[in-house]
Coordinates of C-alpha atoms in Angstrom, one line a residue:
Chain A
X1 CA 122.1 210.2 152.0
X2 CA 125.7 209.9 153.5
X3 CA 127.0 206.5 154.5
X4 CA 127.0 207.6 157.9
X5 CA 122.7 208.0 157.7
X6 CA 122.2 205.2 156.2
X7 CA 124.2 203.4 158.8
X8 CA 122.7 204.9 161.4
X9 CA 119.0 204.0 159.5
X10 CA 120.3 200.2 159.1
X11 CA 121.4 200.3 163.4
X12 CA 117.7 201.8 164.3
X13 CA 116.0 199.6 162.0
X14 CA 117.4 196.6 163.1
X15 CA 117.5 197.4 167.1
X16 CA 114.0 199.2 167.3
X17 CA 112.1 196.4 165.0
X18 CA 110.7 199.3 162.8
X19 CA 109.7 199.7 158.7
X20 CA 112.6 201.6 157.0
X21 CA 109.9 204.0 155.6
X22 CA 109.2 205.2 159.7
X23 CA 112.6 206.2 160.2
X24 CA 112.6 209.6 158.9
X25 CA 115.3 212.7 160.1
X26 CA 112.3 214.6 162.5
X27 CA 111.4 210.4 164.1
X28 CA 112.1 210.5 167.8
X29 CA 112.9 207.4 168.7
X30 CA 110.7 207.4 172.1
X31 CA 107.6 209.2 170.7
X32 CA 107.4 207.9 167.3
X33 CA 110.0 204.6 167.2
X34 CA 108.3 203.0 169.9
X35 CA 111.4 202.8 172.0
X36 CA 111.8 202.9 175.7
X37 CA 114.5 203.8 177.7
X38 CA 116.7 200.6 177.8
X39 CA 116.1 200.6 174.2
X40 CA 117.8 204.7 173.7
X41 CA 120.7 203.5 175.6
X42 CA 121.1 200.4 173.5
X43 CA 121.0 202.2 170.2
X44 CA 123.7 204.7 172.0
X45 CA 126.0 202.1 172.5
X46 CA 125.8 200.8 168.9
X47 CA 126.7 204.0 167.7
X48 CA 129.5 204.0 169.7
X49 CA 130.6 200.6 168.4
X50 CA 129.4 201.3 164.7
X51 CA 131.5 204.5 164.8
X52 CA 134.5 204.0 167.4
X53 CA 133.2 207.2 169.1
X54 CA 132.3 208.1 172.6
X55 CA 129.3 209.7 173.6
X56 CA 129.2 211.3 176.6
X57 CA 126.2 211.0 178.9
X58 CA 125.4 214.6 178.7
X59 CA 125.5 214.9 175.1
X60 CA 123.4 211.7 174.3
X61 CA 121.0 213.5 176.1
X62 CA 120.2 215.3 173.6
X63 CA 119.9 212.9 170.7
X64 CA 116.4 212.3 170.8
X65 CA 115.4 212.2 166.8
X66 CA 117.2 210.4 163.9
X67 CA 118.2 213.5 162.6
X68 CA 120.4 214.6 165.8
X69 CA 122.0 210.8 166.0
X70 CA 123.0 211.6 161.9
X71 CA 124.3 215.4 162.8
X72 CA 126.2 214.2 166.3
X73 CA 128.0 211.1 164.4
X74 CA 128.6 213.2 160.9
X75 CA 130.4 215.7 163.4
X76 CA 132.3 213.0 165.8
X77 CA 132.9 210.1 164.3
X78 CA 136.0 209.0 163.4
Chain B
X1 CA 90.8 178.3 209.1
X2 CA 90.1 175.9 206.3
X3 CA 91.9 175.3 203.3
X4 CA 90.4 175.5 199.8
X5 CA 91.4 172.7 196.9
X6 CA 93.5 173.6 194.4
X7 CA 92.8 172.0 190.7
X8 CA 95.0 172.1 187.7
X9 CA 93.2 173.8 184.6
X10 CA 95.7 174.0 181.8
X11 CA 98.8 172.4 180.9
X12 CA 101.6 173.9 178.6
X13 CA 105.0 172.1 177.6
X14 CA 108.1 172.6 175.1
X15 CA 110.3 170.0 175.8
X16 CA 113.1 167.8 174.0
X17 CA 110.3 165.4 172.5
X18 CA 107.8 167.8 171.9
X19 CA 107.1 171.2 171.7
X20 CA 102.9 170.9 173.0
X21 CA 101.1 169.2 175.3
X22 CA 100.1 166.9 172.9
X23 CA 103.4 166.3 171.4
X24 CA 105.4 165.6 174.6
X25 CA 102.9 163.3 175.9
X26 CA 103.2 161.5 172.0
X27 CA 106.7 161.1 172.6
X28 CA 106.9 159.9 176.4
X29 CA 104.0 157.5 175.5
X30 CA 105.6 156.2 172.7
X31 CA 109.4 155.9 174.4
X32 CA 111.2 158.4 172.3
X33 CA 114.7 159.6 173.8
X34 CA 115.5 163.8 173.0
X35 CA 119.2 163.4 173.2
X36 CA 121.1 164.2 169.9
X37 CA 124.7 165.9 169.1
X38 CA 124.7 169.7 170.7
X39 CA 123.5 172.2 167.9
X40 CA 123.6 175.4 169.9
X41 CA 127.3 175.4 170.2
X42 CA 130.5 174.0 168.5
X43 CA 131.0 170.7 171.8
X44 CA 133.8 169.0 169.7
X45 CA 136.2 170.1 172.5
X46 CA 133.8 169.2 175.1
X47 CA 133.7 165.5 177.0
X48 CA 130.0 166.0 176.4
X49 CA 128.7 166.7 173.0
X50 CA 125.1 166.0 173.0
X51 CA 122.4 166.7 174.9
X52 CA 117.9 167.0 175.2
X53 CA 117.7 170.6 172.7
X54 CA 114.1 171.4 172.1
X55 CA 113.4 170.3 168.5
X56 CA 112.9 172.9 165.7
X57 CA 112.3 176.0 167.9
X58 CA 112.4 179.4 165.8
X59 CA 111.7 182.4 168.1
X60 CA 109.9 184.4 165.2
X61 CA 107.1 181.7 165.4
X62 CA 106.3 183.0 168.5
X63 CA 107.6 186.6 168.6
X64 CA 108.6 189.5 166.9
X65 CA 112.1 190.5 166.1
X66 CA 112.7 193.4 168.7
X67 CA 110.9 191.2 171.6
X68 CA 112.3 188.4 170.8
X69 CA 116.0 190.1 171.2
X70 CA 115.2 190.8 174.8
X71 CA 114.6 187.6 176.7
X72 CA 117.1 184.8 177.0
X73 CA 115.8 181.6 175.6
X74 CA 114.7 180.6 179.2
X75 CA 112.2 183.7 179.4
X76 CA 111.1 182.6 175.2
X77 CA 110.4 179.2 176.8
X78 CA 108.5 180.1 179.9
X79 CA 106.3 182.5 177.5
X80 CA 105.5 179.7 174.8
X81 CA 104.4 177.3 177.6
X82 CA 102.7 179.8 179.7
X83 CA 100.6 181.0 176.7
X84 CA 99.7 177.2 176.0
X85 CA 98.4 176.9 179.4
X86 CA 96.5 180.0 179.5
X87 CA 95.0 179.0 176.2
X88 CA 94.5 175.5 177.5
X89 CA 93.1 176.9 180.7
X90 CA 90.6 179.0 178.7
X91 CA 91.7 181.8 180.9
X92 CA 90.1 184.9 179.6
X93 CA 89.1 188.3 180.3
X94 CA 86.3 189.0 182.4
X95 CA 86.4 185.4 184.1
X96 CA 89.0 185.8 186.5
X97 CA 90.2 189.1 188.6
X98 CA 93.2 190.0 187.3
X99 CA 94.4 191.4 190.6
X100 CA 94.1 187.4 191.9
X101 CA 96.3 185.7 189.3
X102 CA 99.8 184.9 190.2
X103 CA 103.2 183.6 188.3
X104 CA 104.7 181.9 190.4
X105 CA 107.6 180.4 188.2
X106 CA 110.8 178.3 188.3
X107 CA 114.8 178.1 187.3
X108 CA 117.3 177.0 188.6
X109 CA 120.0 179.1 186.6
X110 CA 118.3 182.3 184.3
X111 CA 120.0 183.9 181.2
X112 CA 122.9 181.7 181.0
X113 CA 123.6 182.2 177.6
X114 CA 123.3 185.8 177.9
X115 CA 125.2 186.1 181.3
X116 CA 128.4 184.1 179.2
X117 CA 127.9 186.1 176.2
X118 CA 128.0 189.7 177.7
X119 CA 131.2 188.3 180.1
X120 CA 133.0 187.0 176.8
X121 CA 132.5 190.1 175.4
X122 CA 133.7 192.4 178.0
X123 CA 137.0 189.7 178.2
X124 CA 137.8 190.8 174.8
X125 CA 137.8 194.8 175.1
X126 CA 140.1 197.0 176.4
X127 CA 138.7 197.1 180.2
X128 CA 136.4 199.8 178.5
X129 CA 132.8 198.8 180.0
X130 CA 130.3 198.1 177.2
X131 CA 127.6 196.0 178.6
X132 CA 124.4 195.8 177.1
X133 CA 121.4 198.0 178.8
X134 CA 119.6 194.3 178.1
X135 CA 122.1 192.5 180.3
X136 CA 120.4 192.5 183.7
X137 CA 116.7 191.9 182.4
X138 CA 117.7 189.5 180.2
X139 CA 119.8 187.0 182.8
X140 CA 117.5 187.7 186.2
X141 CA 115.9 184.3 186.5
X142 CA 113.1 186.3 187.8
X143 CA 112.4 188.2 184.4
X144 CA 110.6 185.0 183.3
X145 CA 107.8 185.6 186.2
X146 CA 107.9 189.6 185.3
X147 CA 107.2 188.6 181.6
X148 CA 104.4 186.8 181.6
X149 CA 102.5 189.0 183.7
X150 CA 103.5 191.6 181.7
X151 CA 101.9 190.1 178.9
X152 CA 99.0 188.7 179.9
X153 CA 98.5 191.6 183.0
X154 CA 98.0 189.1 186.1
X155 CA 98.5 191.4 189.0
X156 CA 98.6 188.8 191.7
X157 CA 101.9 187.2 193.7
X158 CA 105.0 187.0 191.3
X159 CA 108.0 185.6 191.9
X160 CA 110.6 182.9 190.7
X161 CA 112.0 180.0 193.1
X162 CA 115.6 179.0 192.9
X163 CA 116.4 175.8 194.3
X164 CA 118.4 174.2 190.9
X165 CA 116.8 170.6 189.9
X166 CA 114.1 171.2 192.2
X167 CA 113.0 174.7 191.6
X168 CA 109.7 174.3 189.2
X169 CA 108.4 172.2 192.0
X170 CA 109.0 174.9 195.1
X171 CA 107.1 176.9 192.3
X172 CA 104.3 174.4 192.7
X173 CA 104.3 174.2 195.8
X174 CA 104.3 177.5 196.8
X175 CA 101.7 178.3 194.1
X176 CA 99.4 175.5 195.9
X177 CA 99.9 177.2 199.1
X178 CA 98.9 180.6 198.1
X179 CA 95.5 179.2 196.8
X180 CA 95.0 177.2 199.7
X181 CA 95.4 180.1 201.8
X182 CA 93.2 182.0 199.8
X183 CA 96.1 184.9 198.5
X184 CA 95.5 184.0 194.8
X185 CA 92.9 182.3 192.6
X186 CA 94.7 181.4 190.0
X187 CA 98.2 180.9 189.6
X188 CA 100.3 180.4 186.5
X189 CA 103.5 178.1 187.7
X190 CA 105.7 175.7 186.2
X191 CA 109.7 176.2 185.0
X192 CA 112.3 176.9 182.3
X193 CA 115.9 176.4 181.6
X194 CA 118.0 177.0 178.6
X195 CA 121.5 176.1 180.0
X196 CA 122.8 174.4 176.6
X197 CA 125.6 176.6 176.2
X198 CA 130.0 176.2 176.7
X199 CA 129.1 177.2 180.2
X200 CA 126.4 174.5 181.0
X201 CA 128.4 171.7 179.8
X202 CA 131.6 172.7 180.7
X203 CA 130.4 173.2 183.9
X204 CA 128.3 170.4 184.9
X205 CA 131.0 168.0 183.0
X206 CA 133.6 169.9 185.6
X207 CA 131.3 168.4 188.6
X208 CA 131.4 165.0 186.2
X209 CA 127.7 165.0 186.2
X210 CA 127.1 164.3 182.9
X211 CA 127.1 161.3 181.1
X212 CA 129.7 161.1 178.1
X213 CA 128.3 158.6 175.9
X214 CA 129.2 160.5 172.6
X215 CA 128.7 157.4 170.6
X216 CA 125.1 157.1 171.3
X217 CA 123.2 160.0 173.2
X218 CA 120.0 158.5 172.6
X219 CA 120.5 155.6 175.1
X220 CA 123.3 157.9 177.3
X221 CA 120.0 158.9 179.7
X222 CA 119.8 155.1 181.2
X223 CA 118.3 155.8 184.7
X224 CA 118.6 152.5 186.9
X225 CA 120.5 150.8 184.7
X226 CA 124.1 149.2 185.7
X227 CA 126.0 151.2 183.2
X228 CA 124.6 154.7 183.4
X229 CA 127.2 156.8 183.8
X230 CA 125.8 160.6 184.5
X231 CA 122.4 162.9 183.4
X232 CA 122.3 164.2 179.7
X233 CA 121.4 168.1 180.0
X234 CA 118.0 168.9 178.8
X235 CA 116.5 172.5 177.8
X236 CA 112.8 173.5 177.1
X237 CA 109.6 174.5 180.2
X238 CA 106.3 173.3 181.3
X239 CA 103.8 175.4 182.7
X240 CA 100.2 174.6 184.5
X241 CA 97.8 176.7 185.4
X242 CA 96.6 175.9 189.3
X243 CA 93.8 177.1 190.2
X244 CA 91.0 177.6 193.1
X245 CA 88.1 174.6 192.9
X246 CA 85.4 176.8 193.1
X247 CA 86.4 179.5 190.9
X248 CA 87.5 176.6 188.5
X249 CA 84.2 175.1 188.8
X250 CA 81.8 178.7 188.7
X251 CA 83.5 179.3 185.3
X252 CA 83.3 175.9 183.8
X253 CA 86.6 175.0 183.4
X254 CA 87.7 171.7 182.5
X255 CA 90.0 169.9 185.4
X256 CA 93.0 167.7 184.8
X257 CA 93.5 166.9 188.6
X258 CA 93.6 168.0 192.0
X259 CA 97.2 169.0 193.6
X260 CA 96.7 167.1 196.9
X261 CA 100.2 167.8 198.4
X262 CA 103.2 169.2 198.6
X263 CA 106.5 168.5 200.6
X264 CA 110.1 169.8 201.1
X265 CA 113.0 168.8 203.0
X266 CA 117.2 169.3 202.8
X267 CA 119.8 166.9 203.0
X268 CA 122.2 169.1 205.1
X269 CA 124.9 166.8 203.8
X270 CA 126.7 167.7 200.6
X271 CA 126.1 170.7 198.1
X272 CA 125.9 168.0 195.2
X273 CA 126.1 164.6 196.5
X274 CA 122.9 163.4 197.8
X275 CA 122.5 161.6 201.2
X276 CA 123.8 158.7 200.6
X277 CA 120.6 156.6 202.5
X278 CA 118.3 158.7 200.8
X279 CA 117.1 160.8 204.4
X280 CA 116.1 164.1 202.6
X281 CA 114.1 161.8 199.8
X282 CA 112.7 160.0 202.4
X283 CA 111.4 162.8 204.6
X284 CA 110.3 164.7 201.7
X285 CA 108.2 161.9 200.4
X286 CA 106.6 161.5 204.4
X287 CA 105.7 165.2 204.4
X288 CA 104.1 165.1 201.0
X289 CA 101.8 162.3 202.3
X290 CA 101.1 163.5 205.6
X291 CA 100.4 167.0 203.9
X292 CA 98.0 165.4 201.6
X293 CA 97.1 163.0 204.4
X294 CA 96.8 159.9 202.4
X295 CA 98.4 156.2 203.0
X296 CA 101.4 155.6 201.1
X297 CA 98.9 152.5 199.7
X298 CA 97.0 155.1 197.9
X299 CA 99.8 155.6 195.4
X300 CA 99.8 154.2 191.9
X301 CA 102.7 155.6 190.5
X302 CA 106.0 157.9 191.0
X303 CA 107.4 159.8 188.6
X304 CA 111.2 159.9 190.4
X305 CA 113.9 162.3 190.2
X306 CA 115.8 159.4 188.8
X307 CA 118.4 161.3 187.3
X308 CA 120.6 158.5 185.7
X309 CA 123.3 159.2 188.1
X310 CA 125.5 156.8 190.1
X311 CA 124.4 157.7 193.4
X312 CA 121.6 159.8 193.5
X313 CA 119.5 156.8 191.5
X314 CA 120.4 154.4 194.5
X315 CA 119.4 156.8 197.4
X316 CA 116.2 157.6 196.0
X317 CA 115.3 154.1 195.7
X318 CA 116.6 153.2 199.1
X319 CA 113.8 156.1 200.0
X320 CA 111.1 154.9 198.0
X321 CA 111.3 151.3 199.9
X322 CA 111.5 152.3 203.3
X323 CA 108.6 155.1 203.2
X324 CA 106.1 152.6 200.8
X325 CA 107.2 149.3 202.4
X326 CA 105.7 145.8 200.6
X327 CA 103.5 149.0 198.6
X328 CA 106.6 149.9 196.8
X329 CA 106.2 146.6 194.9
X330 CA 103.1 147.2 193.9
X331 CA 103.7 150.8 192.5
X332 CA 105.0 151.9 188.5
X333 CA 107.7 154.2 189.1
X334 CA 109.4 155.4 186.3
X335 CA 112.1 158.3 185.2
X336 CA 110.8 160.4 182.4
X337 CA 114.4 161.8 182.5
X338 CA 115.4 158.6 180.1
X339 CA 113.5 160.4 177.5
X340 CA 113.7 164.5 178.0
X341 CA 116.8 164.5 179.4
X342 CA 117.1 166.7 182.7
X343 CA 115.6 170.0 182.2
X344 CA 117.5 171.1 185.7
X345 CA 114.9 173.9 187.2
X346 CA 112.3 172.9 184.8
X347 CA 112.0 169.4 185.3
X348 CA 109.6 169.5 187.9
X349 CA 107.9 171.2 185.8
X350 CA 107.6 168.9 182.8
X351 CA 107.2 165.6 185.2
X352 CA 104.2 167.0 186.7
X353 CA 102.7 167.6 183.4
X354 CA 103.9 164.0 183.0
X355 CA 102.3 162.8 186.2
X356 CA 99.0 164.9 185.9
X357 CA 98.4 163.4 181.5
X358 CA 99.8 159.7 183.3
X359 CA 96.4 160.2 185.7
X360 CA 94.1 161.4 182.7
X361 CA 95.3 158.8 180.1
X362 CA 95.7 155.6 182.6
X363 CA 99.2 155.4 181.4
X364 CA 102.5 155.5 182.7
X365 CA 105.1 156.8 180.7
X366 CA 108.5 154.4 180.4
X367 CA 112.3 154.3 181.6
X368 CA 113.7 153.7 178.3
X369 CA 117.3 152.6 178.0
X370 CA 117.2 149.9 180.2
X371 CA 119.7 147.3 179.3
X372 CA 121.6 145.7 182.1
X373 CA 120.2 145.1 185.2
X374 CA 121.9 146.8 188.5
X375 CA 122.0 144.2 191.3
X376 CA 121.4 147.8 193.4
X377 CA 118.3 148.0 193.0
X378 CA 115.6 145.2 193.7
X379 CA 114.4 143.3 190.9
X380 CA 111.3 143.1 191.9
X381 CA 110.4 147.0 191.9
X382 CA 108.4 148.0 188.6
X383 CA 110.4 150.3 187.0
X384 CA 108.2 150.2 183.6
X385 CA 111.1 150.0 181.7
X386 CA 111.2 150.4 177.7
X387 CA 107.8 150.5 177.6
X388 CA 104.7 152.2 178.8
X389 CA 101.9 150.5 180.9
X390 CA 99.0 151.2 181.0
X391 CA 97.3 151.1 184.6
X392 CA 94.9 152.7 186.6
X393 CA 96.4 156.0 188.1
X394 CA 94.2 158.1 190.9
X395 CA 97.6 159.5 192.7
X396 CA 100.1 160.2 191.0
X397 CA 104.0 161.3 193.1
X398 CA 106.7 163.5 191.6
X399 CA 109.8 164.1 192.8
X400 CA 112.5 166.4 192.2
X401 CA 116.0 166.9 194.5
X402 CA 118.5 170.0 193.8
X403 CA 122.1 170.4 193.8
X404 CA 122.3 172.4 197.7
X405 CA 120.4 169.0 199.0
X406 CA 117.2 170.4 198.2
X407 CA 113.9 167.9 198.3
X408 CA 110.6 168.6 196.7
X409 CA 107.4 166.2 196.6
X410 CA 104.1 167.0 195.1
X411 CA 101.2 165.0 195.0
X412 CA 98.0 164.9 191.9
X413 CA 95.0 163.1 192.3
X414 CA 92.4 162.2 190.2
X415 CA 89.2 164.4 190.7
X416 CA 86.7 163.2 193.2
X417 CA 83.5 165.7 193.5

């Protein structure tokens, strides 16, 4: 796994309260993370800060899973 | 239309000298002072460095990691106190309507700590907006109300009261009136604060409030004594479940006490001194007892604001004599604050807990700290100071006055079938 994943695991772990083992590439983080709204945002922004990127409303959007936060960051971040 | 009785049915507390019901009531009985050097922050630069923390308090005890994250330590407290109460109150499902329980809660501040944290950090970026999706429901004062009933799912009135020292007693009071009036059945009420941060102290030290006895906080809380020289911030909540008599009776619950009164009044003088003859504590204590419609004879004891302040000590006395008369002699009044500390909007909370266990155990909690007498104040007024005496208590008077020149009164009795 690249540093950036298992940054991005250690972030989701710790903001969404969940077991290591649920936080697979295909996990959405509303359906099967157990997060709400608020808590999408949140985990946005600590990407941001984690990575020293910035994510455009329109394109967090569309990171709904693990896997897409991984793919997005491994593309953008700095 | 006639009113209906209101009875209290559970109590909850997490205060500076103990974290239950049983505990705070252990250490009030017993004369134990909260106040110790500040732990939450680093107060060597600050003219204040103690204050009443709540004892040994670790969030996980009580919640989990991600839930914990998202209340302020004011909404943690009102949820550990409200849970006691419900507990206490044997409130469970499928003997009340959940549509007919209110929270009707009090602060007088909110999410302090989380209001200075997200501000500090936005001071040290680049202008660049990063504030937490959290922010806002973490530092509404009203998010402690919203929690609980979120929790528990009581679908009835829910709001918070803000009127600072005296807030947990408009809560009270307005929780009374709502099952008096026949809008709620039960209603969960009582108050937290958690302003022990830079912000607090800083701030009330600014308004020289405080008292900065650094070299020994547990006597700095000396209500009524000649060299007091300020309150000592306390943090922690109260809660008590209030509660129709009827429905309280149908289901077999046990009673503490009936709430027999409640009054309110403003200075309209000064945004933080009080009046300086007492007038808003005086009419507030004449509308509680024409509200309950008893003789101010019928009163054992008062648990006062009594904040160890230069002033406001005096003008509530002043008060006290001129509304009870000779009767005031024959009274126990007593500040609880020379022990917990002032819990700002949650003190009312925590001295009517006081006042209501003071009517169920025949005992009135001390004034510790007394040293030196103040030739202000009467000598012959029983201030049970140092110790705790033990006396019949039917009624039972607490008061609580807010920065603003707000005035609260309410009024327990013992229960008479």
């Amino acid at each position: 796994m690249s540093e950036i994943a298992e940054k991005v695991k250690a972030i989701i772990i710790d903001k969404l309260g969940v077991e290591e083992s649920e936080v697979t590439p295909e996990a959405s983080f509303t359906n099967d993370l157990g997060a709400d709204s608020l808590d999408t945002v949140e985990l946005i922004m600590e990407f941001e800060k984690e990575f020293n990127v910035s994510i455009p409303d329109d394109q967090a959007e569309n990171i709904a899973t693990v896997g897409q936060a991984v793919s997005y960051l491994e593309e953008h971040a700095k | 239309m006639e009113l209906k009785r209101v009875v209290v049915t559970g109590l909850g507390a997490l205060t500076p000298v103990g974290n239950t019901v049983a505990g705070y009531w252990d250490g009030l009985s017993n004369g134990v002072s909260g106040a110790a050097p500040i732990t939450r922050f680093d107060a060597s630069k600050f003219k204040t460095q103690f204050a009443c923390e709540v004892k040994g308090y670790d969030a996980e005890n009580y919640f989990d990691r991600k839930e914990a994250r998202k209340m302020d330590l004011f909404t943690q407290f009102a949820m550990v106190v409200a849970d006691e109460a419900v507990q206490d109150a044997n409130l469970v499902e499928g003997n009340y309507d959940p549509d007919r329980v209110g929270v009707i809660w009090g602060s007088g501040i909110g999410g302090l700590r989380t209001f200075q944290e997200e501000c500090v950090n936005f001071a040290h970026g680049d202008g660049t907006p990063r504030f937490n999706p959290f922010f806002i429901p973490k530092m509404i004062a009203d998010i402690s109300a919203g929690h609980i009933s979120i929790k528990h799912g009581f679908r009835g009135p829910n709001f918070v009261t803000v009127s600072a020292c005296a807030s947990a007693t408009n809560a009270i009071i307005d929780s009374f009136n709502y099952i008096r009036l026949g809008m709620a059945d039960v209603v969960v009420t009582g108050g937290s604060e958690a302003a022990v941060t830079e912000a607090g102290i800083g701030g009330f030290n600014a308004l020289k409030a405080l008292s900065e006895r650094n070299d020994a906080p547990h006597a700095a809380s000396r209500p009524f004594d000649k060299d007091r020289d300020g309150f000592v911030l306390g943090e922690g909540a109260g809660a008590l479940i209030l509660e129709e008599y009827e429905h309280a009776k149908k289901r077999g619950a046990k009673i503490y006490a009936e709430v027999i009164g409640g009054g309110m009044s403003a200075d309209a003088y000064h945004i933080t001194a009080p009046h300086p003859e007492g007038l808003g504590a005086l009419n507030v204590m004449k509308n509680v007892l024409r509200d309950a419609n008893i003789r101010p004879e019928e009163v054992d004891y008062i648990n006062v604001h009594g904040t160890s302040t230069p002033l406001g000590d005096i003008s509530e006395v002043k008060a006290i004599q001129t509304v009870f008369g000779e009767h005031a002699y024959k009274l126990n009044i007593s500040s609880t604050k020379s022990m917990t500390g002032h819990l700002l909007g949650a003190a009312g909370a925590i001295e009517a807990v006081a006042s209501i266990l003071a009517i169920q155990n025949n005992l009135v909690p001390p004034t510790i700290n007394h040293f030196t007498d103040d030739e202000s104040f009467d000598p012959a007024l029983n201030f049970t100071f140092n110790k705790a005496q033990e006396r019949e208590v039917k009624i039972a008077l607490s008061n609580t006055f807010g920065f603003g020149g707000h005035n609260t009164s309410v009024l327990f009795r013992q229960l008479n079938d």
